[in-house]
PDB file of C-alpha atoms in Angstrom:
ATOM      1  CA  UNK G1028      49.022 -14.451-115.463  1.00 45.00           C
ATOM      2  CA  UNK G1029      48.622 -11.247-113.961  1.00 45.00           C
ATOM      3  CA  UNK G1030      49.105  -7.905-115.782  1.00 49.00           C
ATOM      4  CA  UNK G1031      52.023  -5.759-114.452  1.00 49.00           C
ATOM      5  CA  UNK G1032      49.637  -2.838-113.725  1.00 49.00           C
ATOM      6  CA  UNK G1033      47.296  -5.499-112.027  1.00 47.00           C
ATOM      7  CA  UNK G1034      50.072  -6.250-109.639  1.00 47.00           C
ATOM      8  CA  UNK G1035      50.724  -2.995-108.766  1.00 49.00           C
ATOM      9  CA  UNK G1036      47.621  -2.653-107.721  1.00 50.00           C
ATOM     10  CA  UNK G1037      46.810  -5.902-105.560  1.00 48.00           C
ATOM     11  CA  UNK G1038      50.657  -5.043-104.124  1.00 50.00           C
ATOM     12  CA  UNK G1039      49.599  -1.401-103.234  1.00 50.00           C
ATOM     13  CA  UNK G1040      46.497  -2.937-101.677  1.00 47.00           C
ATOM     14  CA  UNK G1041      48.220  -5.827 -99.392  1.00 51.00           C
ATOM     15  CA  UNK G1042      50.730  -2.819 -97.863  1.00 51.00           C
ATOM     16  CA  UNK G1043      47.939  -0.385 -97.001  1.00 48.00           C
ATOM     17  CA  UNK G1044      45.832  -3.618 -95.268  1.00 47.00           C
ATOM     18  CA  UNK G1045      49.295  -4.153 -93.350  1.00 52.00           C
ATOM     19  CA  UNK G1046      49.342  -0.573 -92.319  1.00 52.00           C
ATOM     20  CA  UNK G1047      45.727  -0.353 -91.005  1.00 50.00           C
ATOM     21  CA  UNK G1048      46.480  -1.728 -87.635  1.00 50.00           C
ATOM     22  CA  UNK G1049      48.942   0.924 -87.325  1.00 50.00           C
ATOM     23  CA  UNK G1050      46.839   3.850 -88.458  1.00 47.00           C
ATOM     24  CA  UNK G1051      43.859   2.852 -86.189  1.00 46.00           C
ATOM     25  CA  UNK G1052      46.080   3.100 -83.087  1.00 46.00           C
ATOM     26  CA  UNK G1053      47.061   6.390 -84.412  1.00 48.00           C
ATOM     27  CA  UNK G1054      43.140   7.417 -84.660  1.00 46.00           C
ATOM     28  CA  UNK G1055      42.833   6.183 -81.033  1.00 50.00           C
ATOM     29  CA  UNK G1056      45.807   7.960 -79.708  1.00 50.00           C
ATOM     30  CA  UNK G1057      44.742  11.210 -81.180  1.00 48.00           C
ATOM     31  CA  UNK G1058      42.417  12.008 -78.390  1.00 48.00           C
ATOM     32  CA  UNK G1059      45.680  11.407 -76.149  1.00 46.00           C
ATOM     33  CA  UNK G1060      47.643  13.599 -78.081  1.00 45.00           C
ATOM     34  CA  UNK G1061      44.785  16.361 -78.002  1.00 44.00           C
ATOM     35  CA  UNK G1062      44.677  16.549 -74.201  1.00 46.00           C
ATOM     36  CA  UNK G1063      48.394  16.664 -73.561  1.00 47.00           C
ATOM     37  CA  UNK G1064      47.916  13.260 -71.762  1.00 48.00           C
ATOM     38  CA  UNK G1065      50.761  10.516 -72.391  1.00 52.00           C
ATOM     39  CA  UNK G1066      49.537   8.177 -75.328  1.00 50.00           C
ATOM     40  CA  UNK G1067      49.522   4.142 -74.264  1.00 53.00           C
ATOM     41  CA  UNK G1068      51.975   2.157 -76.506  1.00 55.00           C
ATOM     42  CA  UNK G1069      50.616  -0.402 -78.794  1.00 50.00           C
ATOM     43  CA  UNK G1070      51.678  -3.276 -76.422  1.00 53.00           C
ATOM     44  CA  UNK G1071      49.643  -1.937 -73.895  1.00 52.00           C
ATOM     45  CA  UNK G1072      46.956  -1.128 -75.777  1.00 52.00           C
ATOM     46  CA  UNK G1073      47.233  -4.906 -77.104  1.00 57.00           C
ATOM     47  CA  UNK G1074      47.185  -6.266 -73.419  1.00 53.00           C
ATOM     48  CA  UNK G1075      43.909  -4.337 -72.596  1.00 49.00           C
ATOM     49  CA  UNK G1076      42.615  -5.523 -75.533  1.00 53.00           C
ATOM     50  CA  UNK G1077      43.686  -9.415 -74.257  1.00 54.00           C
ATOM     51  CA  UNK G1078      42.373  -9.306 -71.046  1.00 53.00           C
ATOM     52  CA  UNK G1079      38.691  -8.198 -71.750  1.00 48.00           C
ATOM     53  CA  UNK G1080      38.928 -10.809 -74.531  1.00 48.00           C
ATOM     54  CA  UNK G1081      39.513 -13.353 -71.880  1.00 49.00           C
ATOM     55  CA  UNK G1082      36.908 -11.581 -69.378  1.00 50.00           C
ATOM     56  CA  UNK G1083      34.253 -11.754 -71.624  1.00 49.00           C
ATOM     57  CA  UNK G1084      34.824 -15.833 -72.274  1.00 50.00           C
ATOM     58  CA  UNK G1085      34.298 -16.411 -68.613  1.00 52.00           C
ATOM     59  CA  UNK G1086      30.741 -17.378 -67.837  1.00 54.00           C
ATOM     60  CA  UNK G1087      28.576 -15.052 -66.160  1.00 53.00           C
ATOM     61  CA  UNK G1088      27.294 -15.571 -62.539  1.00 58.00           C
ATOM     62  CA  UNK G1089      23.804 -15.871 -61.933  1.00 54.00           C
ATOM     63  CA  UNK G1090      21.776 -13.415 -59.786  1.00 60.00           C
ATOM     64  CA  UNK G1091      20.047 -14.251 -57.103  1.00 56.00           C
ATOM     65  CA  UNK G1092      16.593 -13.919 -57.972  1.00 56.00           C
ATOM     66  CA  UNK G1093      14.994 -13.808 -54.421  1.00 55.00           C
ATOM     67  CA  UNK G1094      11.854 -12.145 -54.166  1.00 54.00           C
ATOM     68  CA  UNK G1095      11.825  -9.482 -51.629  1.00 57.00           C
ATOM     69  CA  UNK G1096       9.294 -10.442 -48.630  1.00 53.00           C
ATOM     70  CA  UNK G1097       7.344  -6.954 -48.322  1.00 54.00           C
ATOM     71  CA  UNK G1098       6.073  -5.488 -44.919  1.00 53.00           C
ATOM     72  CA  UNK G1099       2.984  -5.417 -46.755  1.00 52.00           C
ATOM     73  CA  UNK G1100       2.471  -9.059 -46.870  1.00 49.00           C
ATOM     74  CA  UNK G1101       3.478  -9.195 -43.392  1.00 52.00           C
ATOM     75  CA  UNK G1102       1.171  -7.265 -42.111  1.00 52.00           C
ATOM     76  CA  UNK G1103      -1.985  -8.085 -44.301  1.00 54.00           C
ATOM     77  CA  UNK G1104      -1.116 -11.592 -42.868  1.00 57.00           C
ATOM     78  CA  UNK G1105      -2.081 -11.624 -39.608  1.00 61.00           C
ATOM     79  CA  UNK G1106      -4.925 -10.323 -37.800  1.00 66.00           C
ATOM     80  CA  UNK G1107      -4.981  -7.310 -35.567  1.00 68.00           C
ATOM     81  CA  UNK G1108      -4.449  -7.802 -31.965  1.00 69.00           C
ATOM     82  CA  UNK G1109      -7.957  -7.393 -30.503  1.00 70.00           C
ATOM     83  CA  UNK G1110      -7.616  -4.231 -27.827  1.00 74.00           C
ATOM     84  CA  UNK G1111      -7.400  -4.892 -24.180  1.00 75.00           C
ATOM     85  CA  UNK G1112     -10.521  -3.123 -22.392  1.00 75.00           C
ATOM     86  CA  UNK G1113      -9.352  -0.440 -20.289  1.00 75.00           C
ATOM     87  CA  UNK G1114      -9.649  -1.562 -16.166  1.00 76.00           C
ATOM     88  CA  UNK G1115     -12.760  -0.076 -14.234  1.00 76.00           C
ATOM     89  CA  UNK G1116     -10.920   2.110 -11.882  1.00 76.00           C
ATOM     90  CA  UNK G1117     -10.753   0.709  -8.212  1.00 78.00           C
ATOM     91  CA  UNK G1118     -13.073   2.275  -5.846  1.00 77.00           C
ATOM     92  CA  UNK G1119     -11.010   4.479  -3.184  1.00 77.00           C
ATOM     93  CA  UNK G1120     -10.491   2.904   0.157  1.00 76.00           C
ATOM     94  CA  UNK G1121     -12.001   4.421   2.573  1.00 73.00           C
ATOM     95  CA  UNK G1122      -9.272   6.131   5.064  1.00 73.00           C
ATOM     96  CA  UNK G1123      -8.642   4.254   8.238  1.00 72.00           C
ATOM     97  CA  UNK G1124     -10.237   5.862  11.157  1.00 66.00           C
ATOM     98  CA  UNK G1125      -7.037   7.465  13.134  1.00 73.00           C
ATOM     99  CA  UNK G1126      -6.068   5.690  16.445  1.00 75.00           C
ATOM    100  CA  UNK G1127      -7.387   7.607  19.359  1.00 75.00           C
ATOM    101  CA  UNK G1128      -4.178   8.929  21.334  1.00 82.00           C
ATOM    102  CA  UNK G1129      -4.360   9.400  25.054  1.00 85.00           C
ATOM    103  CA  UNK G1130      -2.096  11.955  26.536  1.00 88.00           C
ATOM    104  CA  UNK G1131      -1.122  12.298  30.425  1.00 88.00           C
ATOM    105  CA  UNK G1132      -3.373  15.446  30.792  1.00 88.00           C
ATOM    106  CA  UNK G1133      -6.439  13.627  29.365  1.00 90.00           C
ATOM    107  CA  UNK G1134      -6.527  10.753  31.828  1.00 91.00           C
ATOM    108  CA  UNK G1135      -8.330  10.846  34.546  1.00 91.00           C
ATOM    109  CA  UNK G1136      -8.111  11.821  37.941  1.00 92.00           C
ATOM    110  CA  UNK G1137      -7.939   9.684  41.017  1.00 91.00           C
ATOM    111  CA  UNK G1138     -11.759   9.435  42.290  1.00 88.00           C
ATOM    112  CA  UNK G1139     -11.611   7.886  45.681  1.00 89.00           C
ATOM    113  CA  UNK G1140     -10.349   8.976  49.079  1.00 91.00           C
ATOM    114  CA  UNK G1141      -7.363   7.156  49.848  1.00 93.00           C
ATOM    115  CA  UNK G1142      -6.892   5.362  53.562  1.00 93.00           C
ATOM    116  CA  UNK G1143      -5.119   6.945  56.721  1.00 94.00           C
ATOM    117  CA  UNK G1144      -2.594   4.035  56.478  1.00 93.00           C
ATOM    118  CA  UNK G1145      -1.582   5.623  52.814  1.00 94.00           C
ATOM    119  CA  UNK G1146      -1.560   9.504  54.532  1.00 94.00           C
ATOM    120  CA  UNK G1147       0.909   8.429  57.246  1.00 94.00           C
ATOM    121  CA  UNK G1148       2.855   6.482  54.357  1.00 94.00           C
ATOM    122  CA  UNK G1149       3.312   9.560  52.498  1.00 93.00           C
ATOM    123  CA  UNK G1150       4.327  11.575  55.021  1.00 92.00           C
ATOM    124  CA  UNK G1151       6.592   9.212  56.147  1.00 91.00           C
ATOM    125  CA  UNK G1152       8.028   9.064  52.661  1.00 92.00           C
ATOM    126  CA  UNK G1153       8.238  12.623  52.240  1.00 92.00           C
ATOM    127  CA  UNK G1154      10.672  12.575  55.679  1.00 91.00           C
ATOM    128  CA  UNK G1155      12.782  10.113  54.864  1.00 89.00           C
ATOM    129  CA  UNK G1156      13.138   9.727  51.501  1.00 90.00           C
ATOM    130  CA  UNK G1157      11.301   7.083  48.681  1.00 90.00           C
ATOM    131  CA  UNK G1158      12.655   3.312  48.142  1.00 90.00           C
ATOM    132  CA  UNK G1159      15.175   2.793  45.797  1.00 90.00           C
ATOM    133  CA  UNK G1160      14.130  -0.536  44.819  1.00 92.00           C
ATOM    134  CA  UNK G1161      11.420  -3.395  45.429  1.00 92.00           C
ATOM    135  CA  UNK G1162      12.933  -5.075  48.268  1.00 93.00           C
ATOM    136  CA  UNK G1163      13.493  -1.597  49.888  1.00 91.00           C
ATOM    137  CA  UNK G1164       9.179  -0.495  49.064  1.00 92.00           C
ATOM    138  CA  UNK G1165       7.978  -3.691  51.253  1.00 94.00           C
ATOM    139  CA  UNK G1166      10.105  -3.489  53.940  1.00 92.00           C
ATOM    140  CA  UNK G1167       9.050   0.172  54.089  1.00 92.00           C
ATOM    141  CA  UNK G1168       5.325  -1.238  54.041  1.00 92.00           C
ATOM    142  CA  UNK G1169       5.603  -3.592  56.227  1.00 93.00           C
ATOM    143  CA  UNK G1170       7.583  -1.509  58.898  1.00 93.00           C
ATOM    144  CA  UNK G1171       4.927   1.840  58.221  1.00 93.00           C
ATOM    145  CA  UNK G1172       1.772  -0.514  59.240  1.00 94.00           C
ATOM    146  CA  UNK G1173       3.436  -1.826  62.159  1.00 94.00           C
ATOM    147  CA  UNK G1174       4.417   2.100  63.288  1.00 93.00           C
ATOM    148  CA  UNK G1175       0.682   2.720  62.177  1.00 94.00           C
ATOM    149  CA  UNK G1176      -0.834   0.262  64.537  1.00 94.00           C
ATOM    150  CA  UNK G1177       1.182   1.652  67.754  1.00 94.00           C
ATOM    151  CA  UNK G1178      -0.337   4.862  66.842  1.00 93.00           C
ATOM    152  CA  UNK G1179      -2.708   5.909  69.490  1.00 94.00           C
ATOM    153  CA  UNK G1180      -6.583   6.465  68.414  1.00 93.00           C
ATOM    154  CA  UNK G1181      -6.173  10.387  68.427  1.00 93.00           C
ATOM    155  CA  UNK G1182      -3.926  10.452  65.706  1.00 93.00           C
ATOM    156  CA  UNK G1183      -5.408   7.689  63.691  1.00 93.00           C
ATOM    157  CA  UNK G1184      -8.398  10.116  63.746  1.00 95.00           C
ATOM    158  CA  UNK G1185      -6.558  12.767  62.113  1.00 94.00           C
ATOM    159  CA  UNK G1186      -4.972  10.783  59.570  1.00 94.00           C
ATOM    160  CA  UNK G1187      -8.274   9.833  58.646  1.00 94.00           C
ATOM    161  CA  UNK G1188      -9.716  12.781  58.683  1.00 94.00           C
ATOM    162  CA  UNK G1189      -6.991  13.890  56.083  1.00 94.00           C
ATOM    163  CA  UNK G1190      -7.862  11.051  54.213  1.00 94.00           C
ATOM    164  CA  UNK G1191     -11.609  11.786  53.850  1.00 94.00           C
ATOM    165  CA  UNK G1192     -10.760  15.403  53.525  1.00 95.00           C
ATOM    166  CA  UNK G1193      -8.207  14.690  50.062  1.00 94.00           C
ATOM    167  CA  UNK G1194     -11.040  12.065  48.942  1.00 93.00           C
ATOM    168  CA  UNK G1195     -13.735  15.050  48.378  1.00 94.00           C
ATOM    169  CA  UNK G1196     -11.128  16.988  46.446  1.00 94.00           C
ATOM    170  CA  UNK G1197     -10.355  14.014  44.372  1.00 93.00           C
ATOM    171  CA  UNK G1198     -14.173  13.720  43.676  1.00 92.00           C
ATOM    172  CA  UNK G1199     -15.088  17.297  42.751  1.00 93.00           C
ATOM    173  CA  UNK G1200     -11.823  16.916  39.949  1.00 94.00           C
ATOM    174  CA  UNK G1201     -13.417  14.141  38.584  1.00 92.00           C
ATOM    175  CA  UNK G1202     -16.798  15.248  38.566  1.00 90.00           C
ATOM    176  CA  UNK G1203     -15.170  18.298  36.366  1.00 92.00           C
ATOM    177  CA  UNK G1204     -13.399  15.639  34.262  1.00 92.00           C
ATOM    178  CA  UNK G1205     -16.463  13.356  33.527  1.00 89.00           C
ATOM    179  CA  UNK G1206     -17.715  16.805  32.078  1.00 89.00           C
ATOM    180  CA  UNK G1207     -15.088  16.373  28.655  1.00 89.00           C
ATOM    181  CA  UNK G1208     -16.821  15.193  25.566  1.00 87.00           C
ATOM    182  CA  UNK G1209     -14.311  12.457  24.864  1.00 86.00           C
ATOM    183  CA  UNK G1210     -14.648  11.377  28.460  1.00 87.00           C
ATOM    184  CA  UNK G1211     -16.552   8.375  27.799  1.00 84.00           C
ATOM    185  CA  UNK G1212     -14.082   7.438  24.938  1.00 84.00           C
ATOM    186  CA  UNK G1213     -11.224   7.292  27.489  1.00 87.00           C
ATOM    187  CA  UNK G1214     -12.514   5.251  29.660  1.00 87.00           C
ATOM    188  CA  UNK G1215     -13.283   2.661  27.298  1.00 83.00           C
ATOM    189  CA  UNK G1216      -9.630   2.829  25.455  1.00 86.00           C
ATOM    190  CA  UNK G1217      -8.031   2.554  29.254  1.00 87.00           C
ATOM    191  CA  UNK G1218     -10.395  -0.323  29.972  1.00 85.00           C
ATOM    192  CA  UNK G1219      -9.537  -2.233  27.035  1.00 84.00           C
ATOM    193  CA  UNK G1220      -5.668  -1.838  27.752  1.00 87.00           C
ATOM    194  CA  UNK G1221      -6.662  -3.374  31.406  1.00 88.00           C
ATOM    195  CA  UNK G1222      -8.815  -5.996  29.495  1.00 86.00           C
ATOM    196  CA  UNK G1223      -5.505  -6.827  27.160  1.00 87.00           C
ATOM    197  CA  UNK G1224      -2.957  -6.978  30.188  1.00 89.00           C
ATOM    198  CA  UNK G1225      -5.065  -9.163  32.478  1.00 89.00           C
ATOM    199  CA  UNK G1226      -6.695  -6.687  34.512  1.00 87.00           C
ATOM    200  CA  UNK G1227      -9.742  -5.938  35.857  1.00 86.00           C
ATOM    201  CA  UNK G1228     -11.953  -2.992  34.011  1.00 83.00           C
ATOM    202  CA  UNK G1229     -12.789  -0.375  36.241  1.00 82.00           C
ATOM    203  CA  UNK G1230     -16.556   0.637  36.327  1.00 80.00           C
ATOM    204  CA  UNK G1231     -17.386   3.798  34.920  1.00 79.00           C
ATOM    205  CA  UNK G1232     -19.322   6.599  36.740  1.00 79.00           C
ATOM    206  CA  UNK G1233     -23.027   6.455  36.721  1.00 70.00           C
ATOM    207  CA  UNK G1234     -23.260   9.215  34.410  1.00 70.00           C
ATOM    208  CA  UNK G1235     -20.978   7.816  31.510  1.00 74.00           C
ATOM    209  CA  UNK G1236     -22.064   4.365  32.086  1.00 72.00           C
ATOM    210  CA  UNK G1237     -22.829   3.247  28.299  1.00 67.00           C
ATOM    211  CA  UNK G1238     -25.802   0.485  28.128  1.00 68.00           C
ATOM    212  CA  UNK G1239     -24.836  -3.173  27.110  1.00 78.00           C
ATOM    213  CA  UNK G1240     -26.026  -4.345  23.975  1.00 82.00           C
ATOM    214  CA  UNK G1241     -29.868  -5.441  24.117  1.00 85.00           C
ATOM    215  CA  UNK G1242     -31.105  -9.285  23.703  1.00 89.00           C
ATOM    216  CA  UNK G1243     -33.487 -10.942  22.004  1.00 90.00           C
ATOM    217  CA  UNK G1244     -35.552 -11.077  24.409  1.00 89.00           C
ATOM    218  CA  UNK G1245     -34.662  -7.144  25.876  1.00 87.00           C
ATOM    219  CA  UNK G1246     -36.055  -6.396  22.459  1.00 88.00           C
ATOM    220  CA  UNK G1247     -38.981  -8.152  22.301  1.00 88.00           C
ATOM    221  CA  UNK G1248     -40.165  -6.823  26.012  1.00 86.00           C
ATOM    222  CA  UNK G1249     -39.728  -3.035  24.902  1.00 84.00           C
ATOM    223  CA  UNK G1250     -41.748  -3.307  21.992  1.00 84.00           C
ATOM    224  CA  UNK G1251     -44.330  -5.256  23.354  1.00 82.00           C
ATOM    225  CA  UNK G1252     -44.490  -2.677  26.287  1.00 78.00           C
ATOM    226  CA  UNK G1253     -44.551   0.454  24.062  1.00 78.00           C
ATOM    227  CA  UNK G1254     -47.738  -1.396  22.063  1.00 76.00           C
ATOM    228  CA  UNK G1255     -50.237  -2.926  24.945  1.00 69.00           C
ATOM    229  CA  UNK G1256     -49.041   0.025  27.731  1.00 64.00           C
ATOM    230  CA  UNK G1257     -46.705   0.051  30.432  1.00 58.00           C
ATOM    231  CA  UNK G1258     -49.124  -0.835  33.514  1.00 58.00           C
ATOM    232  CA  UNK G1259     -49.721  -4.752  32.305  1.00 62.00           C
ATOM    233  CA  UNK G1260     -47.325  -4.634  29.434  1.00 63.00           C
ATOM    234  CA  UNK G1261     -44.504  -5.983  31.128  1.00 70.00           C
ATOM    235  CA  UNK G1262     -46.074  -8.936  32.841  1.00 74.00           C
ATOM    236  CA  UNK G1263     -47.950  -9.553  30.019  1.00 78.00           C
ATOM    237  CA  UNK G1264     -44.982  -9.350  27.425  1.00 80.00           C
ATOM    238  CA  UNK G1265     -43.636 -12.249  29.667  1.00 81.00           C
ATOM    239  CA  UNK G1266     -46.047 -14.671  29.424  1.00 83.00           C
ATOM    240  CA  UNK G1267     -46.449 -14.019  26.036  1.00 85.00           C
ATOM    241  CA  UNK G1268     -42.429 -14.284  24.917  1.00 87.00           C
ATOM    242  CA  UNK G1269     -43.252 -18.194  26.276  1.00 87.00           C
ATOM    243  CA  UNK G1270     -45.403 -18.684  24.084  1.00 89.00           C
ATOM    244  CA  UNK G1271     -43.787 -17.968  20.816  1.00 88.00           C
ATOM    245  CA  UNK G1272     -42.143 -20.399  18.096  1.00 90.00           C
ATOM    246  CA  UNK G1273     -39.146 -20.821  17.087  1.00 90.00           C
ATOM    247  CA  UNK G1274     -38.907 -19.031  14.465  1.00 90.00           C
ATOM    248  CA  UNK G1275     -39.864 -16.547  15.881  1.00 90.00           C
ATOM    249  CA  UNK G1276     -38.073 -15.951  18.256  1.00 89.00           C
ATOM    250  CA  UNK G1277     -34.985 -16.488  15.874  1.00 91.00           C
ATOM    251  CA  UNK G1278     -36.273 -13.044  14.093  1.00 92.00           C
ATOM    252  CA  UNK G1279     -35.619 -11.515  17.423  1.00 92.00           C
ATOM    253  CA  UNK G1280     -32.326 -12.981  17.862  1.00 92.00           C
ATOM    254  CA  UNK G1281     -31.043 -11.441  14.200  1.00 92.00           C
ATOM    255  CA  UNK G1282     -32.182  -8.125  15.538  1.00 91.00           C
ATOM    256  CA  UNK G1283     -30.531  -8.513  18.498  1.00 90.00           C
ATOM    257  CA  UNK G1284     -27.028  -9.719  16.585  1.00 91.00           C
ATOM    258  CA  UNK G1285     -27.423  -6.390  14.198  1.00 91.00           C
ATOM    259  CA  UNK G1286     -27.395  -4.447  17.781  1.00 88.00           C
ATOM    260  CA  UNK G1287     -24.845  -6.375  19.045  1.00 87.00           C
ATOM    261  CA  UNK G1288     -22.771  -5.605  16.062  1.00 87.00           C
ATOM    262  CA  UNK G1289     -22.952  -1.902  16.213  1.00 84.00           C
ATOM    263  CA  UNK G1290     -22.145  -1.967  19.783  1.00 79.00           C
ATOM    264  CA  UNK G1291     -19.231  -3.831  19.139  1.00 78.00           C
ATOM    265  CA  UNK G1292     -18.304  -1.328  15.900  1.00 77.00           C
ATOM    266  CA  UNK G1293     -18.601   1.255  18.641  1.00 70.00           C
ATOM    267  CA  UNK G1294     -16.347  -0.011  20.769  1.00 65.00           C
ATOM    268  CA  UNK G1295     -13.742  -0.924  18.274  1.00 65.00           C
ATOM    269  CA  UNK G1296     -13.808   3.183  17.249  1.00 62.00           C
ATOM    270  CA  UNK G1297     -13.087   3.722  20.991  1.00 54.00           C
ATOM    271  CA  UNK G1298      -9.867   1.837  21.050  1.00 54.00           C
TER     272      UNK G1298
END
């Protein structure tokens, strides 16, 4: 049995236990209260409370505890590309020689005298008017000869001595024309053009004539001359060409192809 004043005492205790709940939501409101903000209710406070109760019993997740793959290791990895060597630079090419262009002043002029038949054509044409067409040019040609040949001898005389007359003319132009430093050069473009289309070259004047390439045996003979003398050296250069090997006279042939070649360069630069 308890004392009276014991009771008291374990009574007085129980109620304040009971009312500590209640005080320690009125410690925790006091900060509400202090900044003039509204102060939760106890249910609410309760229901917080609850649900981080029942957070914190939920098992936590696991990180992921993949290692981050450095650059670093990337790099120290592999090898460094080896560098490329740097190209030789390409040697220029050399310009292309520019085509040789032939305008109507530059060609040359007609060089021979022309025939009395061709005089009394062209007079005739200059009368009467030039042929519209082929078939109208041989009929004319063939009707002008036949006119021609009824001409008496006096005036055949005359037409040739027209003709003779306009043929030393034509050769004093072209003996000022042959005079040109390209002269040469366009004779052999206009000769190749005849060459291409079928035609026959025309020979150039003695004074631009240009000298074939030499042979083998052209070769030989001038050197052999120039050494032993030109009285006997010819004959002599003869007899002795007979009498060589072959081989060598195959070390005159390559000395005759090198010639050849540059002759042939030549003439390519002409066209």
């Amino acid at each position: 049995m308890f004392f009276p004043a014991a009771r008291m005492r374990i009574g007085g205790l129980s109620s304040a236990l009971r009312s500590a709940p209640t005080a320690f939501v009125a410690i925790r409101r006091a900060p509400y209260a202090l900044r003039g903000a509204s102060v939760p209710s106890l249910a609410a406070t309760r229901a917080v409370s609850s649900t981080a109760a029942a957070d914190s019993d939920q098992p936590l997740r696991k990180r992921k505890t993949t290692a981050r793959k450095t650059t670093t290791a990337k790099t120290a990895g592999k090898p460094k590309a080896a560098k490329k060597p740097k190209k030789e630079p390409k040697p220029k090419k050399e310009p292309k020689p520019k085509k040789f262009v032939i305008r109507k002043d530059m060609r040359p002029p007609q060089r021979t005298a022309p025939r009395a038949l061709s005089v009394f054509l062209q007079e005739k044409i200059l009368r009467e008017g030039a042929p519209k067409s082929m078939e109208e040019a041989m009929a004319l040609m063939k009707e002008t000869a036949a006119q021609f040949k009824q001409l008496p001898e006096s005036e055949k005389l005359t037409y040739a001595t027209t003709a003779a007359k306009i043929g030393e003319e034509r050769a004093a132009r072209y003996a000022e024309w042959t005079q040109r430093p390209d002269a040469r050069k366009i004779l052999d473009v206009l000769n190749a053009r005849r060459i291409k289309r079928g035609a026959r070259p025309r020979k150039p004047p003695v004074t631009l004539r240009r000298r074939t390439p030499p042979t083998a045996y052209t070769l030989f003979i001038k050197e052999y001359a120039s050494k032993s003398g030109r009285r006997n050296g010819l004959t002599d250069a003869a007899s002795h060409w007979r009498t060589l090997s072959d081989k060598e006279k195959a070390e005159w042939t390559e000395r005759a192809a090198v010639e050849r070649a540059k002759w042939e360069k030549e003439m390519m630069e002409a066209l």
